[in-house]
Short mmCIF file of C-alpha atoms in Angstrom, two decimals:
data_model
loop_
_atom_site.label_atom_id
_atom_site.label_comp_id
_atom_site.label_asym_id
_atom_site.label_seq_id
_atom_site.Cartn_x
_atom_site.Cartn_y
_atom_site.Cartn_z
CA SER A 1 157.90 158.46 94.09
CA SER A 2 158.01 157.82 97.83
CA LYS A 3 157.29 154.44 99.49
CA PRO A 4 153.57 153.56 99.60
CA PRO A 5 151.96 153.95 103.05
CA LYS A 6 151.77 150.62 104.83
CA ILE A 7 148.58 148.88 105.79
CA ASP A 8 148.32 148.25 109.53
CA LYS A 9 147.76 144.50 109.93
CA SER A 10 148.34 144.38 113.67
CA ARG A 11 144.65 144.22 114.47
CA VAL A 12 143.84 141.33 112.12
CA PRO A 13 142.51 138.48 114.30
CA GLU A 14 144.05 135.01 114.14
CA VAL A 15 141.70 132.24 113.15
CA LYS A 16 142.50 129.13 115.16
CA GLU A 17 141.95 125.74 113.53
CA GLU A 18 140.22 124.40 116.65
CA ASP A 19 137.66 127.24 116.44
CA ILE A 20 136.56 126.25 112.94
CA GLU A 21 133.77 123.90 111.97
CA GLU A 22 134.27 122.68 108.43
CA LYS A 23 131.68 121.07 106.16
CA PHE A 24 131.73 119.55 102.67
CA ILE A 25 129.18 118.00 100.35
CA ARG A 26 130.22 114.50 99.46
CA GLY A 27 127.24 112.19 99.56
CA TRP A 28 126.93 108.81 101.21
CA GLY A 29 128.64 105.47 100.78
CA PRO A 30 132.22 104.40 101.36
CA GLY A 31 133.68 107.53 99.74
CA GLY A 32 137.35 107.72 98.80
CA GLN A 33 138.17 106.08 95.46
CA SER A 34 134.59 104.93 94.96
CA ILE A 35 133.34 108.48 94.33
CA ASN A 36 134.27 110.91 91.57
CA LYS A 37 132.56 114.25 92.05
CA THR A 38 133.69 117.69 90.93
CA SER A 39 132.02 119.49 93.81
CA SER A 40 134.72 120.78 96.15
CA ALA A 41 132.80 123.50 98.00
CA VAL A 42 133.99 124.22 101.51
CA TYR A 43 131.79 125.71 104.27
CA LEU A 44 133.39 127.16 107.38
CA ARG A 45 131.77 128.34 110.58
CA HIS A 46 133.80 130.24 113.12
CA ILE A 47 132.47 128.96 116.42
CA PRO A 48 133.34 131.90 118.73
CA THR A 49 131.79 134.54 116.44
CA GLY A 50 129.28 132.57 114.37
CA ILE A 51 130.76 133.97 111.15
CA THR A 52 130.26 131.66 108.16
CA VAL A 53 131.93 131.58 104.76
CA LYS A 54 131.68 129.43 101.67
CA CYS A 55 134.31 128.90 98.98
CA GLN A 56 133.83 126.89 95.79
CA LYS A 57 135.89 128.98 93.40
CA HIS A 58 138.68 126.44 92.88
CA ARG A 59 138.68 122.98 91.35
CA ALA A 60 140.96 121.64 94.07
CA GLN A 61 139.35 121.18 97.48
CA HIS A 62 142.72 121.93 99.08
CA GLN A 63 142.69 125.40 97.49
CA ASN A 64 139.08 126.03 98.52
CA ARG A 65 139.97 125.14 102.11
CA LYS A 66 142.90 127.57 102.13
CA GLU A 67 140.90 130.37 100.54
CA ALA A 68 137.91 129.80 102.84
CA ARG A 69 140.20 130.32 105.86
CA LEU A 70 141.48 133.56 104.34
CA LEU A 71 137.92 134.73 103.59
CA LEU A 72 136.94 133.95 107.17
CA GLN A 73 139.81 135.99 108.50
CA VAL A 74 138.92 138.93 106.24
CA LYS A 75 135.27 138.79 107.28
CA TRP A 76 136.15 138.60 110.96
CA ASP A 77 138.58 141.50 110.56
CA GLU A 78 135.81 143.61 109.04
CA VAL A 79 133.31 142.67 111.74
CA LEU A 80 135.83 143.20 114.54
CA ASN A 81 137.74 146.25 113.36
CA GLY A 82 135.36 148.07 111.00
CA GLU A 83 137.17 151.22 109.87
CA ASP A 84 140.51 149.75 110.96
CA SER A 85 140.11 146.52 109.03
CA VAL A 86 142.60 145.81 106.24
CA VAL A 87 139.85 146.03 103.60
CA ALA A 88 138.71 149.46 104.87
CA GLN A 89 142.32 150.70 104.92
CA GLN A 90 142.91 149.47 101.36
CA LYS A 91 139.72 151.19 100.19
CA ARG A 92 140.81 154.50 101.71
CA LEU A 93 144.25 154.16 100.11
CA LEU A 94 142.74 153.58 96.67
CA GLU A 95 140.41 156.57 97.09
CA ALA A 96 143.32 158.75 98.18
CA LYS A 97 145.33 157.61 95.15
CA SER A 98 142.53 158.42 92.72
CA VAL A 99 141.94 161.83 94.33
CA LYS A 100 145.68 162.51 94.04
CA ARG A 101 145.63 161.39 90.39
CA MET A 102 142.62 163.59 89.67
CA SER A 103 144.13 166.66 91.27
CA LYS A 104 147.40 165.97 89.39
CA ALA A 105 145.46 165.82 86.12
CA LYS A 106 143.56 168.96 87.04
CA LYS A 107 146.81 170.77 87.79
CA ARG A 108 148.29 169.56 84.48
CA ARG A 109 145.25 170.82 82.54
CA GLN A 110 145.52 174.17 84.32
CA LEU A 111 149.21 174.54 83.41
CA GLN A 112 148.49 173.58 79.77
CA ALA A 113 145.68 176.14 79.60
CA GLU A 114 148.01 178.82 81.02
CA TRP A 115 150.73 177.88 78.49
CA LYS A 116 148.30 178.07 75.55
CA GLN A 117 147.10 181.42 76.84
CA SER A 118 150.68 182.74 77.07
CA LEU A 119 151.31 181.59 73.46
CA ARG A 120 148.24 183.51 72.27
CA ASN A 121 149.42 186.54 74.18
CA ASP A 122 152.79 186.55 72.42
CA MET B 1 119.62 118.29 61.60
CA CYS B 2 116.77 116.24 63.06
CA ARG B 3 115.43 117.12 66.44
CA HIS B 4 116.03 114.74 69.27
CA TYR B 5 113.73 114.52 72.20
CA CYS B 6 114.28 113.10 75.60
CA SER B 7 111.20 111.95 77.41
CA VAL B 8 111.06 113.21 80.94
CA HIS B 9 108.82 112.06 83.74
CA SER B 10 105.84 114.45 83.64
CA PRO B 11 102.82 113.69 85.78
CA GLY B 12 99.77 113.09 83.63
CA GLY B 13 101.73 113.02 80.38
CA ARG B 14 100.91 110.17 78.04
CA ASP B 15 104.52 109.19 77.61
CA ALA B 16 105.38 109.69 81.26
CA GLN B 17 108.19 107.40 82.34
CA LYS B 18 110.68 107.71 85.16
CA GLY B 19 114.02 109.09 84.15
CA CYS B 20 115.34 109.28 80.64
CA THR B 21 114.70 106.64 78.00
CA GLY B 22 117.36 108.01 75.72
CA LEU B 23 117.21 110.04 72.58
CA LYS B 24 114.51 109.30 70.05
CA GLU B 25 113.18 111.02 66.98
CA VAL B 26 109.65 112.27 67.47
CA PRO B 27 107.39 114.09 65.04
CA GLU B 28 107.18 117.84 65.48
CA GLY B 29 104.31 119.08 67.59
CA SER B 30 104.39 116.50 70.37
CA GLN B 31 103.42 118.75 73.20
CA SER B 32 103.87 116.31 76.04
CA LEU B 33 107.62 116.02 75.53
CA VAL B 34 110.30 118.52 76.42
CA ALA B 35 112.44 119.52 73.46
CA LEU B 36 116.06 119.37 74.50
CA GLU B 37 118.35 120.27 71.68
CA TYR B 38 122.10 120.19 71.64
CA ASP B 39 122.26 123.12 69.19
CA LEU B 40 121.88 126.54 70.73
CA PRO B 41 120.53 129.46 68.66
CA ALA B 42 123.14 131.83 67.23
CA ASN B 43 122.30 134.58 69.72
CA ALA B 44 122.56 132.36 72.78
CA THR B 45 124.33 133.96 75.72
CA VAL B 46 126.40 132.41 78.49
CA ALA B 47 123.32 132.54 80.74
CA ASP B 48 121.20 130.83 78.06
CA ALA B 49 123.75 128.07 77.63
CA LEU B 50 124.02 127.47 81.37
CA CYS B 51 120.26 127.26 81.80
CA HIS B 52 119.63 125.13 78.73
CA PHE B 53 122.32 122.52 79.23
CA THR B 54 121.75 122.23 82.98
CA LYS B 55 118.15 121.25 82.14
CA LEU B 56 119.37 118.88 79.45
CA LEU B 57 121.78 117.10 81.81
CA GLU B 58 119.13 116.94 84.52
CA ALA B 59 116.71 115.40 82.04
CA HIS B 60 119.32 112.71 81.41
CA SER B 61 119.79 112.12 85.16
CA VAL B 62 123.39 113.22 85.01
CA PRO B 63 124.65 114.03 88.51
CA GLU B 64 125.99 117.54 89.25
CA ALA B 65 124.13 118.85 86.18
CA GLU B 66 124.58 122.54 86.96
CA LEU B 67 128.17 122.28 88.15
CA SER B 68 129.14 120.11 85.17
CA THR B 69 127.61 122.64 82.78
CA GLN B 70 129.57 125.44 84.45
CA HIS B 71 132.86 123.55 84.14
CA LEU B 72 132.22 122.58 80.51
CA LEU B 73 131.13 126.08 79.53
CA ALA B 74 134.16 127.62 81.24
CA ALA B 75 136.40 125.16 79.35
CA ALA B 76 134.67 125.87 76.02
CA LEU B 77 135.19 129.60 76.57
CA VAL B 78 138.75 129.12 77.84
CA THR B 79 137.95 130.91 81.08
CA THR B 80 137.18 130.04 84.70
CA ARG B 81 133.87 129.32 86.43
CA ALA B 82 134.34 132.47 88.50
CA GLU B 83 134.58 134.54 85.29
CA LEU B 84 131.33 133.16 83.88
CA GLU B 85 129.26 135.21 86.33
CA SER B 86 130.53 138.47 84.91
CA GLN B 87 129.99 137.25 81.33
CA CYS B 88 126.33 136.28 81.62
CA ASP B 89 125.24 138.36 78.62
CA ARG B 90 128.14 137.42 76.36
CA VAL B 91 126.99 135.78 73.15
CA LEU B 92 128.74 132.53 72.28
CA SER B 93 130.58 132.25 68.99
CA SER B 94 129.67 129.38 66.66
CA ASP B 95 133.00 127.67 67.50
CA GLU B 96 132.23 127.92 71.20
CA ARG B 97 128.74 126.52 70.69
CA GLU B 98 130.17 123.61 68.73
CA ILE B 99 132.81 122.82 71.35
CA LEU B 100 130.29 123.06 74.19
CA LYS B 101 127.87 120.80 72.32
CA ARG B 102 130.54 118.09 72.01
CA TYR B 103 131.40 118.44 75.67
CA ILE B 104 127.75 118.12 76.67
CA ILE B 105 127.25 115.03 74.51
CA CYS B 106 130.20 113.44 76.32
CA ARG B 107 128.75 114.38 79.70
CA VAL B 108 125.39 112.89 78.77
CA GLN B 109 127.34 109.67 78.24
CA ARG B 110 128.54 110.11 81.85
CA MET B 111 132.13 110.85 80.88
CA PRO B 112 133.78 112.50 83.89
CA VAL B 113 134.13 116.27 83.54
CA GLN B 114 137.86 115.97 84.25
CA TYR B 115 138.36 113.78 81.14
CA ILE B 116 136.21 116.02 78.95
CA VAL B 117 138.08 119.15 80.02
CA GLY B 118 141.39 117.30 79.90
CA ASP B 119 142.98 118.69 83.03
CA TRP B 120 142.20 119.25 86.72
CA ASP B 121 143.69 120.86 89.77
CA PHE B 122 145.11 118.81 92.59
CA HIS B 123 146.63 120.34 95.71
CA ASN B 124 148.58 123.29 94.27
CA ILE B 125 149.26 121.90 90.79
CA THR B 126 147.34 121.31 87.58
CA LEU B 127 147.50 117.87 85.99
CA ASP B 128 146.55 116.77 82.51
CA LEU B 129 144.23 113.79 82.69
CA TRP B 130 143.78 111.08 80.04
CA PRO B 131 141.19 108.33 80.25
CA PRO B 132 141.32 105.72 81.66
CA VAL B 133 144.02 106.91 84.09
CA PHE B 134 142.55 107.31 87.57
CA ILE B 135 141.34 110.81 88.41
CA PRO B 136 142.80 112.10 91.70
CA ARG B 137 140.26 112.43 94.53
CA PRO B 138 140.19 115.30 97.08
CA GLU B 139 140.94 112.90 99.97
CA THR B 140 144.36 112.34 98.46
CA GLU B 141 145.17 116.04 98.86
CA GLN B 142 145.05 115.44 102.61
CA LEU B 143 147.47 112.54 102.19
CA VAL B 144 149.84 114.93 100.42
CA GLU B 145 149.48 117.45 103.27
CA GLN B 146 150.48 114.83 105.82
CA VAL B 147 153.63 114.04 103.87
CA VAL B 148 154.39 117.78 103.48
CA GLN B 149 154.22 118.19 107.26
CA PHE B 150 156.59 115.27 107.72
CA VAL B 151 159.05 116.71 105.19
CA HIS B 152 158.95 120.08 106.97
CA SER B 153 159.90 118.37 110.20
CA TRP B 154 162.77 116.52 108.45
CA SER B 155 165.86 117.38 110.46
CA GLN B 156 168.45 115.21 108.74
CA GLN B 157 171.14 116.65 106.49
CA ASP B 158 170.35 114.38 103.55
CA ARG B 159 167.49 115.31 101.28
CA PRO B 160 164.50 113.02 101.83
CA ARG B 161 164.00 110.37 99.13
CA LEU B 162 160.41 109.60 98.23
CA LEU B 163 158.95 106.50 96.64
CA GLU B 164 155.39 106.27 95.38
CA PHE B 165 153.59 103.05 94.52
CA CYS B 166 150.63 102.99 92.09
CA ALA B 167 151.33 106.52 90.92
CA GLY B 168 148.72 106.80 88.16
CA SER B 169 148.84 110.34 86.76
CA GLY B 170 151.68 111.20 89.17
CA ALA B 171 149.42 113.40 91.28
CA ILE B 172 150.89 112.66 94.71
CA SER B 173 154.59 112.76 93.84
CA LEU B 174 154.26 115.78 91.60
CA ALA B 175 152.29 117.72 94.22
CA LEU B 176 155.02 116.83 96.74
CA LEU B 177 157.89 117.73 94.42
CA HIS B 178 156.17 121.06 93.81
CA ALA B 179 155.58 121.72 97.53
CA CYS B 180 158.94 120.47 98.80
CA PRO B 181 161.91 121.60 96.68
CA GLN B 182 164.36 119.38 98.56
CA VAL B 183 162.60 116.11 97.77
CA SER B 184 163.47 113.70 94.95
CA ALA B 185 161.01 110.98 93.95
CA THR B 186 160.64 107.61 92.26
CA VAL B 187 157.23 106.51 91.02
CA VAL B 188 156.18 102.94 90.27
CA GLU B 189 153.17 102.28 88.03
CA GLN B 190 152.01 99.17 86.14
CA SER B 191 150.00 100.88 83.41
CA GLY B 192 151.99 102.10 80.41
CA ARG B 193 149.39 104.74 79.68
CA ALA B 194 149.45 106.04 83.24
CA ILE B 195 153.21 106.21 83.45
CA ALA B 196 153.31 108.07 80.14
CA LEU B 197 150.84 110.55 81.61
CA ALA B 198 152.93 110.89 84.78
CA ALA B 199 156.02 111.64 82.67
CA HIS B 200 154.01 114.11 80.59
CA ASN B 201 152.77 115.90 83.71
CA ALA B 202 156.25 115.91 85.25
CA HIS B 203 157.64 117.51 82.10
CA LYS B 204 154.83 120.06 81.95
CA LEU B 205 155.45 121.04 85.58
CA GLY B 206 159.21 121.23 85.15
CA LEU B 207 159.74 118.44 87.69
CA LEU B 208 161.13 115.71 85.47
CA SER B 209 164.71 116.28 86.64
CA ARG B 210 163.74 115.25 90.18
CA LEU B 211 161.64 112.25 89.20
CA SER B 212 162.42 108.65 88.24
CA LEU B 213 159.69 106.57 86.65
CA VAL B 214 159.54 102.78 86.94
CA HIS B 215 157.06 100.86 84.83
CA ALA B 216 156.40 97.77 86.94
CA LYS B 217 153.66 95.81 88.67
CA ILE B 218 153.75 95.50 92.43
CA GLU B 219 153.80 91.89 93.47
CA ARG B 220 155.16 89.98 96.40
CA ARG B 221 158.69 89.64 95.05
CA PRO B 222 161.06 92.62 95.34
CA LEU B 223 161.37 95.17 92.57
CA SER B 224 164.72 95.14 90.83
CA GLN B 225 164.40 98.34 88.86
CA LEU B 226 164.41 100.90 91.66
CA PRO B 227 167.19 103.52 91.46
CA CYS B 228 167.68 103.59 95.26
CA SER B 229 167.98 100.74 97.74
CA SER B 230 166.32 102.69 100.53
CA TYR B 231 163.75 105.47 100.82
CA ASP B 232 162.82 107.81 103.64
CA ILE B 233 159.22 108.24 102.64
CA ILE B 234 156.96 105.78 100.84
CA VAL B 235 153.52 107.03 99.83
CA SER B 236 150.63 105.40 98.06
CA ASN B 237 147.00 105.68 97.13
CA PRO B 238 146.80 102.04 96.04
CA PRO B 239 143.68 100.28 94.74
CA TYR B 240 141.75 99.70 97.98
CA VAL B 241 138.13 99.14 97.06
CA PRO B 242 136.90 95.65 98.02
CA SER B 243 136.01 93.78 94.81
CA LYS B 244 132.36 93.30 95.70
CA ALA B 245 131.92 97.09 95.99
CA LEU B 246 133.01 97.62 92.38
CA ALA B 247 129.57 96.69 91.07
CA LYS B 248 128.02 99.63 92.93
CA LEU B 249 130.27 102.25 91.35
CA GLU B 250 128.69 105.04 89.37
CA PRO B 251 129.00 105.00 85.54
CA GLU B 252 131.56 107.81 85.60
CA ILE B 253 133.91 105.34 87.25
CA PHE B 254 133.13 101.89 85.85
CA LEU B 255 132.70 103.08 82.27
CA TYR B 256 135.71 105.36 82.04
CA GLU B 257 138.34 104.75 84.72
CA ASP B 258 140.80 101.86 84.82
CA LEU B 259 139.30 99.59 87.49
CA ARG B 260 142.75 98.16 88.19
CA ALA B 261 143.32 101.45 90.01
CA LEU B 262 140.44 100.65 92.36
CA ASP B 263 140.24 96.88 92.78
CA GLY B 264 141.98 95.87 96.00
CA GLY B 265 140.76 92.27 96.00
CA THR B 266 138.35 90.61 98.43
CA ASP B 267 139.08 92.78 101.45
CA GLY B 268 140.65 95.63 99.48
CA LEU B 269 144.09 94.90 100.99
CA ASP B 270 145.74 92.83 98.24
CA VAL B 271 148.00 95.60 96.95
CA ILE B 272 148.43 97.19 100.38
CA ARG B 273 149.82 93.95 101.81
CA ASN B 274 152.44 93.86 99.06
CA ILE B 275 153.30 97.49 99.74
CA LEU B 276 153.97 96.62 103.38
CA TRP B 277 156.29 93.76 102.36
CA HIS B 278 158.20 96.15 100.09
CA SER B 279 158.27 98.93 102.68
CA ALA B 280 159.80 96.64 105.30
CA GLU B 281 162.80 96.23 102.98
CA LEU B 282 162.92 99.66 101.38
CA LEU B 283 162.27 102.10 104.21
CA SER B 284 165.25 103.64 105.95
CA ASP B 285 165.39 103.45 109.75
CA GLY B 286 162.81 105.94 111.01
CA GLY B 287 161.29 106.17 107.54
CA ARG B 288 157.52 106.40 107.09
CA LEU B 289 154.89 104.83 104.93
CA PHE B 290 151.85 107.00 104.16
CA LEU B 291 148.83 105.11 102.88
CA GLU B 292 145.37 106.07 101.73
CA VAL B 293 143.01 103.22 102.56
CA ASP B 294 139.41 102.02 102.69
CA GLN B 295 137.44 102.85 105.83
CA THR B 296 137.47 99.17 106.88
CA HIS B 297 141.27 99.05 106.88
CA GLY B 298 141.70 101.08 110.05
CA SER B 299 141.28 97.90 112.04
CA LEU B 300 141.95 95.25 109.37
CA LEU B 301 145.46 96.36 108.44
CA PRO B 302 146.93 96.67 111.96
CA ALA B 303 145.38 93.27 112.75
CA TRP B 304 146.96 91.68 109.67
CA LEU B 305 150.35 93.23 110.43
CA GLU B 306 150.26 91.96 113.99
CA GLU B 307 149.29 88.48 112.83
CA GLN B 308 152.14 88.35 110.28
CA LYS B 309 154.75 89.42 112.83
CA HIS B 310 154.21 86.13 114.69
CA LYS B 311 154.82 84.03 111.61
CA ALA B 312 158.21 82.80 110.45
CA GLU B 313 157.97 84.53 107.06
CA GLY B 314 156.83 87.76 108.76
CA ALA B 315 160.23 88.55 110.27
CA SER B 316 160.84 91.57 108.06
CA LEU B 317 157.46 93.03 109.05
CA GLN B 318 158.51 93.15 112.70
CA GLN B 319 160.22 96.45 111.96
CA LEU B 320 156.97 98.11 110.90
CA PHE B 321 154.67 99.81 113.42
CA VAL B 322 151.32 101.47 112.82
CA ASP B 323 151.85 105.02 114.06
CA GLN B 324 148.63 106.81 113.12
CA VAL B 325 145.18 106.02 111.76
CA GLU B 326 143.43 109.22 110.61
CA LYS B 327 140.03 110.15 109.24
CA ASP B 328 139.37 112.23 106.14
CA VAL B 329 137.35 115.47 106.17
CA PHE B 330 134.19 113.41 105.57
CA GLY B 331 134.73 111.57 108.83
CA LYS B 332 135.82 108.23 107.34
CA VAL B 333 139.01 106.38 108.28
CA ARG B 334 141.24 107.12 105.30
CA TYR B 335 144.93 107.34 106.25
CA ILE B 336 147.36 104.94 107.90
CA MET B 337 150.91 105.98 108.76
CA ILE B 338 153.46 103.25 109.43
CA VAL B 339 156.96 103.81 110.75
CA LYS B 340 160.00 101.54 110.42
CA ARG B 341 162.08 101.08 113.51
CA LYS B 342 165.05 98.74 113.24
CA ALA B 343 166.35 98.66 116.80
CA CYS B 344 164.05 97.60 119.59
CA ASP B 345 163.33 100.73 121.63
CA GLY B 346 161.07 99.12 124.18
CA SER B 347 157.83 100.50 122.69
#
């Protein structure tokens, strides 16, 4: 089949590190080696827009920090670009694909019905 | 199986006491006590297990009760915490209930979740973890990132050679070998158990071919067993906790982790000082030492280095210069970067 239509990512805003306020839960005391906690939740606030995200999916704080930045970018893209956001474009693509699949199946059923009918006619 | 009860502080209750007094057998029908059983009924769902064992851990004053239960349940079900949400109504099998029960009993004894589950993620890799080998902390992921940035800026033709002191499970070097394909590493570790774990993790990650392991204790005198005579990058998360702070550590640490991985002596700098002596000899010209340190070391270490440079025996240290002192994401001084410069460049 032909190449899949591309998603337009040109409008996705760039999240600058200096525009992010990052928070963690760690508790008090000297920290470092003297603490062993499994909580690695990351909270980000995008200062210019006020958008906040939280990520605690991963066991590694490093991975939560990376994912939180991605989530922030996705959220900002949706707020900023609405219909033109990457998420909205992907949704439309999936809907178009399923409509195409449905009409293909419908067409196939129609052809099969016609074939069966022609067999009965013979 | 007899029922065990844990007495919980309940205002007005006859047996009210603060915290948990441990498990005791109590006759059936004692209404003032909360029954906290380790055996779930056969029709218990994921949601039931989460609720029940969170309460149990809380009753035993175990920190991170809910989060611990989530991790242990996910491990018992061989899934992830994220998946648990969509499986709320799933009934646990008897095997799963048995495994979870054992995990919870360990957690009640304050065993770290990472040891119970047996592995943990660090930076972009997964490491197996065996008690009492030191469990990597999130601050050390930032140390790795700083080295990664330095490697990315490496402009020389030769592949950078990395040396790690006090490697423990191998977390730092293995994360770096994974992130930077051009790096080769040597790790030094005094504990036989830890170095076996580092080798195990290296093998599991397919990184053993780029790693040398040296089982040795870091003291003042030079190490004879190193495969290279000079290294471009030396990195370490050495024991840096001042000895007097060890008494305040939570049970997860003092009961289960090797305290040799934490004890840095009176000021926490005992091992770090030796690392500086070694680095003066082992670093190539322009090479860097990346250290994770205690928050008090931001001023103590540069002061010590400066003091040594003026002594006769401190001649080799004159080539070392503190380049950066950085804070961790919790706002505490945590990282010191030292550069070796042979020729005097007027700085």
